[in-house]
Amino acid sequence: TFNKDTGHVQRRQVEQQQRWSLLLKQIVHPLNPSKSPNSLNNSLFEDSQWIGTHKVQAKRRSFLQSFCKKYNGNPRPTTKLSRMVSRIYVEEKHKILYCEVPKAGCSNWKRTLMVLSGLAPSIDKISHDAVHYGSHLHKLDNFDVKGIYERLDSFTKVIVVRNPMERLVSAFRDKFEHPNNYYHPVFGKAIIKMYRKNATQEALTTGSGVTFKEFVQYLLDSQRPMGMDIHWETVNKLCFPCIINYDFIGKFETLEEDANYFLRLIGAPEDLKFPAFKDRHSTDERTTSSVVNHYMLQLSPAERQLAHDFYLLDYLLFNYTRL
């Protein structure tokens, strides 16, 4: 029995190592930037309208792969495969894997995937709740190991990112400056209790009115009273871009151009355009660099530096500079 059990454990270890090797090959032998990913629309690369965008994509992939090789060498992941792909949505018809990064246009990307897959007739008919709380799109961790690897190997893998401080401030404004029956009682109450001196009973009861400074204090506290949340988790921990080799890297700052190029690349219907509308709080000013600077002034110089340091890897991976 001992030998049988030992053999089983050893076999599991070998299988696990083989799985890691498959993923790590994508770092050690990065995608050739001049090669079109996964049988996409090659003719687009010669189209004068899109040639600039195509070159930008090649640069982004090359930069990310070079950085990962330099930074990681040949790492052995410590995160389970199912966890690494838990944020990735699957669109089977056009063979797309989309890693969701909240506060980087994810609602409209998911709307677009729903239309591509035939789950909805048009983008403007899909409500916010249907996007985020419906069970329309499957995630990659719903599949078995074989299904996961088959899709990682043959589907077009997409990630869309945003300047880390813009993303952080956008998340704070969305979750704490508007009524919210989850983030206020769950995160707000814990943050106010921990970081506000002489808090009123009303604030402690409702969790409303968290300041940006208090929110950042929570974020930077290694003993934070609540865990992390996907809306301000680092992209590195959401999408594992040094392990999963993304074919397409969109940026929120060039969102419409990137997204519409991608739709042409995959052969989407000509009339399908990426939506330009703001998903929620449409009357609010968008979170731009000037808005971010206003919020950063609420922090001490040391807090500002620590907040940037918290997202340092995201800055480096996607070639962002400090605002």
GROMACS .gro file of C-alpha atoms in nm:
model
  323
    1THR     CA    1   0.000   0.000   0.000
    2PHE     CA    2   0.282   0.235   0.086
    3ASN     CA    3   0.444   0.187  -0.254
    4LYS     CA    4   0.113   0.230  -0.432
    5ASP     CA    5   0.039   0.556  -0.249
    6THR     CA    6   0.392   0.682  -0.307
    7GLY     CA    7   0.362   0.604  -0.677
    8HIS     CA    8   0.032   0.791  -0.693
    9VAL     CA    9   0.185   1.099  -0.528
   10GLN     CA   10   0.488   1.086  -0.759
   11ARG     CA   11   0.263   1.055  -1.064
   12ARG     CA   12   0.059   1.355  -0.951
   13GLN     CA   13   0.381   1.552  -0.905
   14VAL     CA   14   0.502   1.460  -1.255
   15GLU     CA   15   0.164   1.551  -1.407
   16GLN     CA   16   0.165   1.883  -1.224
   17GLN     CA   17   0.519   1.954  -1.342
   18GLN     CA   18   0.418   1.875  -1.701
   19ARG     CA   19   0.130   2.121  -1.673
   20TRP     CA   20   0.359   2.393  -1.544
   21SER     CA   21   0.604   2.318  -1.823
   22LEU     CA   22   0.332   2.369  -2.082
   23LEU     CA   23   0.249   2.711  -1.943
   24LEU     CA   24   0.611   2.809  -1.886
   25LYS     CA   25   0.707   2.724  -2.243
   26GLN     CA   26   0.509   3.029  -2.342
   27ILE     CA   27   0.752   3.246  -2.144
   28VAL     CA   28   1.072   3.064  -2.238
   29HIS     CA   29   0.969   3.056  -2.607
   30PRO     CA   30   0.763   3.374  -2.644
   31LEU     CA   31   0.524   3.437  -2.929
   32ASN     CA   32   0.697   3.574  -3.239
   33PRO     CA   33   0.551   3.927  -3.265
   34SER     CA   34   0.542   3.906  -3.646
   35LYS     CA   35   0.327   3.593  -3.637
   36SER     CA   36  -0.049   3.641  -3.627
   37PRO     CA   37  -0.198   3.475  -3.318
   38ASN     CA   38  -0.425   3.179  -3.372
   39SER     CA   39  -0.529   3.210  -3.737
   40LEU     CA   40  -0.655   3.566  -3.718
   41ASN     CA   41  -0.737   3.794  -4.010
   42ASN     CA   42  -0.391   3.834  -4.169
   43SER     CA   43  -0.508   4.079  -4.434
   44LEU     CA   44  -0.571   4.334  -4.159
   45PHE     CA   45  -0.198   4.362  -4.095
   46GLU     CA   46  -0.156   4.521  -4.439
   47ASP     CA   47  -0.454   4.757  -4.402
   48SER     CA   48  -0.328   5.115  -4.374
   49GLN     CA   49  -0.608   5.198  -4.127
   50TRP     CA   50  -0.483   4.938  -3.879
   51ILE     CA   51  -0.111   4.904  -3.946
   52GLY     CA   52  -0.021   5.144  -3.664
   53THR     CA   53  -0.241   4.958  -3.416
   54HIS     CA   54  -0.091   4.629  -3.530
   55LYS     CA   55   0.261   4.759  -3.463
   56VAL     CA   56   0.154   4.883  -3.119
   57GLN     CA   57   0.022   4.535  -3.039
   58ALA     CA   58   0.348   4.373  -3.146
   59LYS     CA   59   0.542   4.619  -2.925
   60ARG     CA   60   0.319   4.554  -2.624
   61ARG     CA   61   0.355   4.177  -2.655
   62SER     CA   62   0.728   4.199  -2.707
   63PHE     CA   63   0.773   4.435  -2.410
   64LEU     CA   64   0.570   4.212  -2.177
   65GLN     CA   65   0.749   3.894  -2.284
   66SER     CA   66   1.093   4.054  -2.250
   67PHE     CA   67   1.012   4.186  -1.906
   68CYS     CA   68   0.873   3.851  -1.790
   69LYS     CA   69   1.184   3.667  -1.907
   70LYS     CA   70   1.408   3.914  -1.729
   71TYR     CA   71   1.200   3.932  -1.413
   72ASN     CA   72   1.088   3.570  -1.378
   73GLY     CA   73   1.355   3.363  -1.546
   74ASN     CA   74   1.197   3.017  -1.527
   75PRO     CA   75   0.959   3.035  -1.230
   76ARG     CA   76   0.761   2.753  -1.081
   77PRO     CA   77   0.409   2.882  -1.022
   78THR     CA   78   0.275   2.831  -0.672
   79THR     CA   79  -0.083   2.913  -0.769
   80LYS     CA   80  -0.326   2.640  -0.874
   81LEU     CA   81  -0.418   2.630  -1.241
   82SER     CA   82  -0.789   2.675  -1.163
   83ARG     CA   83  -0.708   2.993  -0.968
   84MET     CA   84  -0.490   3.128  -1.250
   85VAL     CA   85  -0.773   3.102  -1.502
   86SER     CA   86  -1.061   3.193  -1.270
   87ARG     CA   87  -1.099   3.546  -1.416
   88ILE     CA   88  -1.090   3.431  -1.780
   89TYR     CA   89  -1.415   3.429  -1.979
   90VAL     CA   90  -1.462   3.192  -2.273
   91GLU     CA   91  -1.629   3.280  -2.604
   92GLU     CA   92  -1.640   2.955  -2.801
   93LYS     CA   93  -1.773   3.074  -3.137
   94HIS     CA   94  -1.477   3.302  -3.216
   95LYS     CA   95  -1.237   3.115  -2.986
   96ILE     CA   96  -1.163   3.401  -2.746
   97LEU     CA   97  -1.034   3.393  -2.389
   98TYR     CA   98  -1.080   3.729  -2.214
   99CYS     CA   99  -0.921   3.794  -1.875
  100GLU     CA  100  -1.143   4.036  -1.685
  101VAL     CA  101  -0.967   4.332  -1.524
  102PRO     CA  102  -1.231   4.535  -1.338
  103LYS     CA  103  -1.231   4.911  -1.400
  104ALA     CA  104  -1.066   4.866  -1.740
  105GLY     CA  105  -1.376   4.856  -1.959
  106CYS     CA  106  -1.469   4.502  -1.856
  107SER     CA  107  -1.849   4.553  -1.866
  108ASN     CA  108  -1.842   4.656  -2.231
  109TRP     CA  109  -1.594   4.382  -2.320
  110LYS     CA  110  -1.828   4.125  -2.168
  111ARG     CA  111  -2.124   4.279  -2.352
  112THR     CA  112  -1.927   4.245  -2.675
  113LEU     CA  113  -1.847   3.880  -2.601
  114MET     CA  114  -2.215   3.811  -2.534
  115VAL     CA  115  -2.310   3.952  -2.875
  116LEU     CA  116  -2.027   3.763  -3.048
  117SER     CA  117  -2.144   3.437  -2.894
  118GLY     CA  118  -2.508   3.495  -2.993
  119LEU     CA  119  -2.631   3.539  -2.636
  120ALA     CA  120  -2.767   3.888  -2.709
  121PRO     CA  121  -2.877   4.062  -3.031
  122SER     CA  122  -2.708   4.396  -2.960
  123ILE     CA  123  -2.478   4.555  -2.705
  124ASP     CA  124  -2.710   4.839  -2.598
  125LYS     CA  125  -2.980   4.594  -2.489
  126ILE     CA  126  -2.762   4.431  -2.220
  127SER     CA  127  -2.803   4.571  -1.868
  128HIS     CA  128  -2.524   4.604  -1.612
  129ASP     CA  129  -2.682   4.331  -1.397
  130ALA     CA  130  -2.710   4.092  -1.692
  131VAL     CA  131  -2.340   4.143  -1.764
  132HIS     CA  132  -2.214   4.088  -1.411
  133TYR     CA  133  -2.473   3.868  -1.244
  134GLY     CA  134  -2.606   3.658  -1.529
  135SER     CA  135  -2.461   3.315  -1.603
  136HIS     CA  136  -2.434   3.374  -1.977
  137LEU     CA  137  -2.058   3.353  -2.026
  138HIS     CA  138  -1.859   3.057  -1.899
  139LYS     CA  139  -1.528   3.098  -1.720
  140LEU     CA  140  -1.225   2.890  -1.806
  141ASP     CA  141  -1.211   2.728  -1.460
  142ASN     CA  142  -1.547   2.560  -1.541
  143PHE     CA  143  -1.360   2.318  -1.768
  144ASP     CA  144  -1.146   2.019  -1.674
  145VAL     CA  145  -0.767   2.039  -1.700
  146LYS     CA  146  -0.767   1.905  -2.057
  147GLY     CA  147  -1.032   2.158  -2.163
  148ILE     CA  148  -0.841   2.442  -2.001
  149TYR     CA  149  -0.516   2.355  -2.177
  150GLU     CA  150  -0.681   2.299  -2.514
  151ARG     CA  151  -0.832   2.648  -2.498
  152LEU     CA  152  -0.516   2.813  -2.365
  153ASP     CA  153  -0.329   2.657  -2.657
  154SER     CA  154  -0.569   2.736  -2.940
  155PHE     CA  155  -0.790   3.033  -2.843
  156THR     CA  156  -0.696   3.400  -2.880
  157LYS     CA  157  -0.609   3.527  -2.531
  158VAL     CA  158  -0.705   3.886  -2.451
  159ILE     CA  159  -0.618   4.114  -2.161
  160VAL     CA  160  -0.712   4.482  -2.120
  161VAL     CA  161  -0.525   4.693  -1.864
  162ARG     CA  162  -0.526   5.047  -1.727
  163ASN     CA  163  -0.289   5.284  -1.549
  164PRO     CA  164  -0.286   5.139  -1.193
  165MET     CA  165  -0.366   5.465  -1.010
  166GLU     CA  166  -0.648   5.551  -1.250
  167ARG     CA  167  -0.789   5.205  -1.193
  168LEU     CA  168  -0.758   5.236  -0.814
  169VAL     CA  169  -0.926   5.578  -0.799
  170SER     CA  170  -1.199   5.461  -1.039
  171ALA     CA  171  -1.270   5.163  -0.813
  172PHE     CA  172  -1.285   5.384  -0.503
  173ARG     CA  173  -1.522   5.633  -0.667
  174ASP     CA  174  -1.751   5.357  -0.794
  175LYS     CA  175  -1.772   5.153  -0.473
  176PHE     CA  176  -1.749   5.414  -0.197
  177GLU     CA  177  -1.879   5.745  -0.334
  178HIS     CA  178  -2.214   5.604  -0.444
  179PRO     CA  179  -2.473   5.408  -0.244
  180ASN     CA  180  -2.370   5.044  -0.240
  181ASN     CA  181  -2.538   4.771  -0.038
  182TYR     CA  182  -2.232   4.546  -0.046
  183TYR     CA  183  -1.915   4.757  -0.029
  184HIS     CA  184  -2.039   4.998   0.238
  185PRO     CA  185  -2.154   4.742   0.498
  186VAL     CA  186  -1.882   4.487   0.422
  187PHE     CA  187  -1.569   4.694   0.345
  188GLY     CA  188  -1.680   5.041   0.460
  189LYS     CA  189  -1.770   4.944   0.817
  190ALA     CA  190  -1.443   4.754   0.866
  191ILE     CA  191  -1.233   5.036   0.718
  192ILE     CA  192  -1.397   5.309   0.928
  193LYS     CA  193  -1.368   5.102   1.246
  194MET     CA  194  -0.999   5.035   1.186
  195TYR     CA  195  -0.872   5.365   1.046
  196ARG     CA  196  -1.099   5.646   1.168
  197LYS     CA  197  -1.046   5.795   1.511
  198ASN     CA  198  -1.359   5.904   1.693
  199ALA     CA  199  -1.589   5.763   1.425
  200THR     CA  200  -1.958   5.843   1.473
  201GLN     CA  201  -2.202   5.565   1.549
  202GLU     CA  202  -2.377   5.633   1.219
  203ALA     CA  203  -2.053   5.584   1.021
  204LEU     CA  204  -1.975   5.265   1.212
  205THR     CA  205  -2.328   5.136   1.148
  206THR     CA  206  -2.362   5.219   0.778
  207GLY     CA  207  -2.001   5.205   0.656
  208SER     CA  208  -2.074   5.502   0.430
  209GLY     CA  209  -1.840   5.797   0.379
  210VAL     CA  210  -1.505   5.617   0.360
  211THR     CA  211  -1.238   5.866   0.253
  212PHE     CA  212  -0.977   5.790  -0.012
  213LYS     CA  213  -0.705   5.821   0.252
  214GLU     CA  214  -0.877   5.560   0.472
  215PHE     CA  215  -0.925   5.334   0.170
  216VAL     CA  216  -0.551   5.353   0.087
  217GLN     CA  217  -0.461   5.286   0.450
  218TYR     CA  218  -0.667   4.966   0.427
  219LEU     CA  219  -0.506   4.873   0.094
  220LEU     CA  220  -0.153   4.911   0.230
  221ASP     CA  221  -0.216   4.731   0.559
  222SER     CA  222  -0.073   4.379   0.549
  223GLN     CA  223  -0.312   4.296   0.836
  224ARG     CA  224  -0.608   4.459   0.658
  225PRO     CA  225  -0.941   4.383   0.825
  226MET     CA  226  -1.096   4.267   0.497
  227GLY     CA  227  -0.929   4.071   0.221
  228MET     CA  228  -0.856   4.199  -0.127
  229ASP     CA  229  -1.123   4.257  -0.388
  230ILE     CA  230  -1.098   4.207  -0.764
  231HIS     CA  231  -1.171   4.574  -0.829
  232TRP     CA  232  -0.838   4.680  -0.679
  233GLU     CA  233  -0.638   4.356  -0.694
  234THR     CA  234  -0.325   4.382  -0.911
  235VAL     CA  235  -0.353   4.272  -1.275
  236ASN     CA  236  -0.059   4.042  -1.213
  237LYS     CA  237  -0.264   3.844  -0.958
  238LEU     CA  238  -0.585   3.855  -1.162
  239CYS     CA  239  -0.450   3.743  -1.500
  240PHE     CA  240  -0.095   3.604  -1.447
  241PRO     CA  241   0.050   3.768  -1.759
  242CYS     CA  242   0.396   3.616  -1.711
  243ILE     CA  243   0.252   3.263  -1.719
  244ILE     CA  244  -0.039   3.296  -1.962
  245ASN     CA  245   0.088   3.431  -2.291
  246TYR     CA  246  -0.171   3.688  -2.403
  247ASP     CA  247  -0.205   3.737  -2.778
  248PHE     CA  248  -0.379   4.074  -2.752
  249ILE     CA  249  -0.302   4.347  -2.496
  250GLY     CA  250  -0.556   4.626  -2.492
  251LYS     CA  251  -0.521   4.944  -2.289
  252PHE     CA  252  -0.805   5.146  -2.142
  253GLU     CA  253  -0.633   5.463  -2.261
  254THR     CA  254  -0.677   5.353  -2.627
  255LEU     CA  255  -0.982   5.136  -2.562
  256GLU     CA  256  -1.205   5.196  -2.863
  257GLU     CA  257  -0.925   5.181  -3.118
  258ASP     CA  258  -0.780   4.865  -2.965
  259ALA     CA  259  -1.116   4.694  -2.930
  260ASN     CA  260  -1.242   4.773  -3.281
  261TYR     CA  261  -0.909   4.656  -3.427
  262PHE     CA  262  -0.952   4.332  -3.231
  263LEU     CA  263  -1.308   4.285  -3.361
  264ARG     CA  264  -1.186   4.319  -3.721
  265LEU     CA  265  -0.898   4.084  -3.639
  266ILE     CA  266  -1.127   3.802  -3.529
  267GLY     CA  267  -1.368   3.847  -3.818
  268ALA     CA  268  -1.657   3.989  -3.613
  269PRO     CA  269  -1.966   4.113  -3.801
  270GLU     CA  270  -1.891   4.446  -3.970
  271ASP     CA  271  -2.172   4.626  -3.788
  272LEU     CA  272  -2.043   4.527  -3.443
  273LYS     CA  273  -1.856   4.817  -3.287
  274PHE     CA  274  -1.718   4.837  -2.935
  275PRO     CA  275  -1.952   5.053  -2.720
  276ALA     CA  276  -1.833   5.397  -2.614
  277PHE     CA  277  -2.086   5.454  -2.336
  278LYS     CA  278  -1.992   5.469  -1.967
  279ASP     CA  279  -2.142   5.168  -1.796
  280ARG     CA  280  -2.237   5.317  -1.458
  281HIS     CA  281  -2.269   5.662  -1.302
  282SER     CA  282  -2.277   5.804  -1.652
  283THR     CA  283  -2.310   6.164  -1.532
  284ASP     CA  284  -1.987   6.145  -1.330
  285GLU     CA  285  -1.667   6.286  -1.475
  286ARG     CA  286  -1.447   6.004  -1.604
  287THR     CA  287  -1.148   5.911  -1.391
  288THR     CA  288  -0.872   6.089  -1.582
  289SER     CA  289  -0.517   6.172  -1.474
  290SER     CA  290  -0.628   6.514  -1.344
  291VAL     CA  291  -0.901   6.350  -1.134
  292VAL     CA  292  -0.644   6.100  -1.001
  293ASN     CA  293  -0.410   6.386  -0.903
  294HIS     CA  294  -0.690   6.544  -0.700
  295TYR     CA  295  -0.733   6.222  -0.499
  296MET     CA  296  -0.360   6.166  -0.456
  297LEU     CA  297  -0.333   6.507  -0.288
  298GLN     CA  298  -0.535   6.358   0.000
  299LEU     CA  299  -0.242   6.126   0.077
  300SER     CA  300   0.090   6.201   0.241
  301PRO     CA  301   0.399   6.175   0.016
  302ALA     CA  302   0.486   5.846   0.189
  303GLU     CA  303   0.136   5.705   0.126
  304ARG     CA  304   0.151   5.809  -0.240
  305GLN     CA  305   0.483   5.631  -0.280
  306LEU     CA  306   0.356   5.317  -0.106
  307ALA     CA  307   0.042   5.313  -0.322
  308HIS     CA  308   0.257   5.326  -0.635
  309ASP     CA  309   0.484   5.058  -0.493
  310PHE     CA  310   0.183   4.834  -0.429
  311TYR     CA  311   0.115   4.832  -0.804
  312LEU     CA  312   0.480   4.844  -0.911
  313LEU     CA  313   0.468   4.516  -1.100
  314ASP     CA  314   0.162   4.627  -1.299
  315TYR     CA  315   0.342   4.950  -1.390
  316LEU     CA  316   0.644   4.754  -1.509
  317LEU     CA  317   0.460   4.474  -1.691
  318PHE     CA  318   0.253   4.708  -1.905
  319ASN     CA  319   0.500   4.995  -1.943
  320TYR     CA  320   0.303   5.258  -1.753
  321THR     CA  321   0.457   5.569  -1.597
  322ARG     CA  322   0.349   5.733  -1.272
  323LEU     CA  323   0.076   5.995  -1.309
   0.00000   0.00000   0.00000
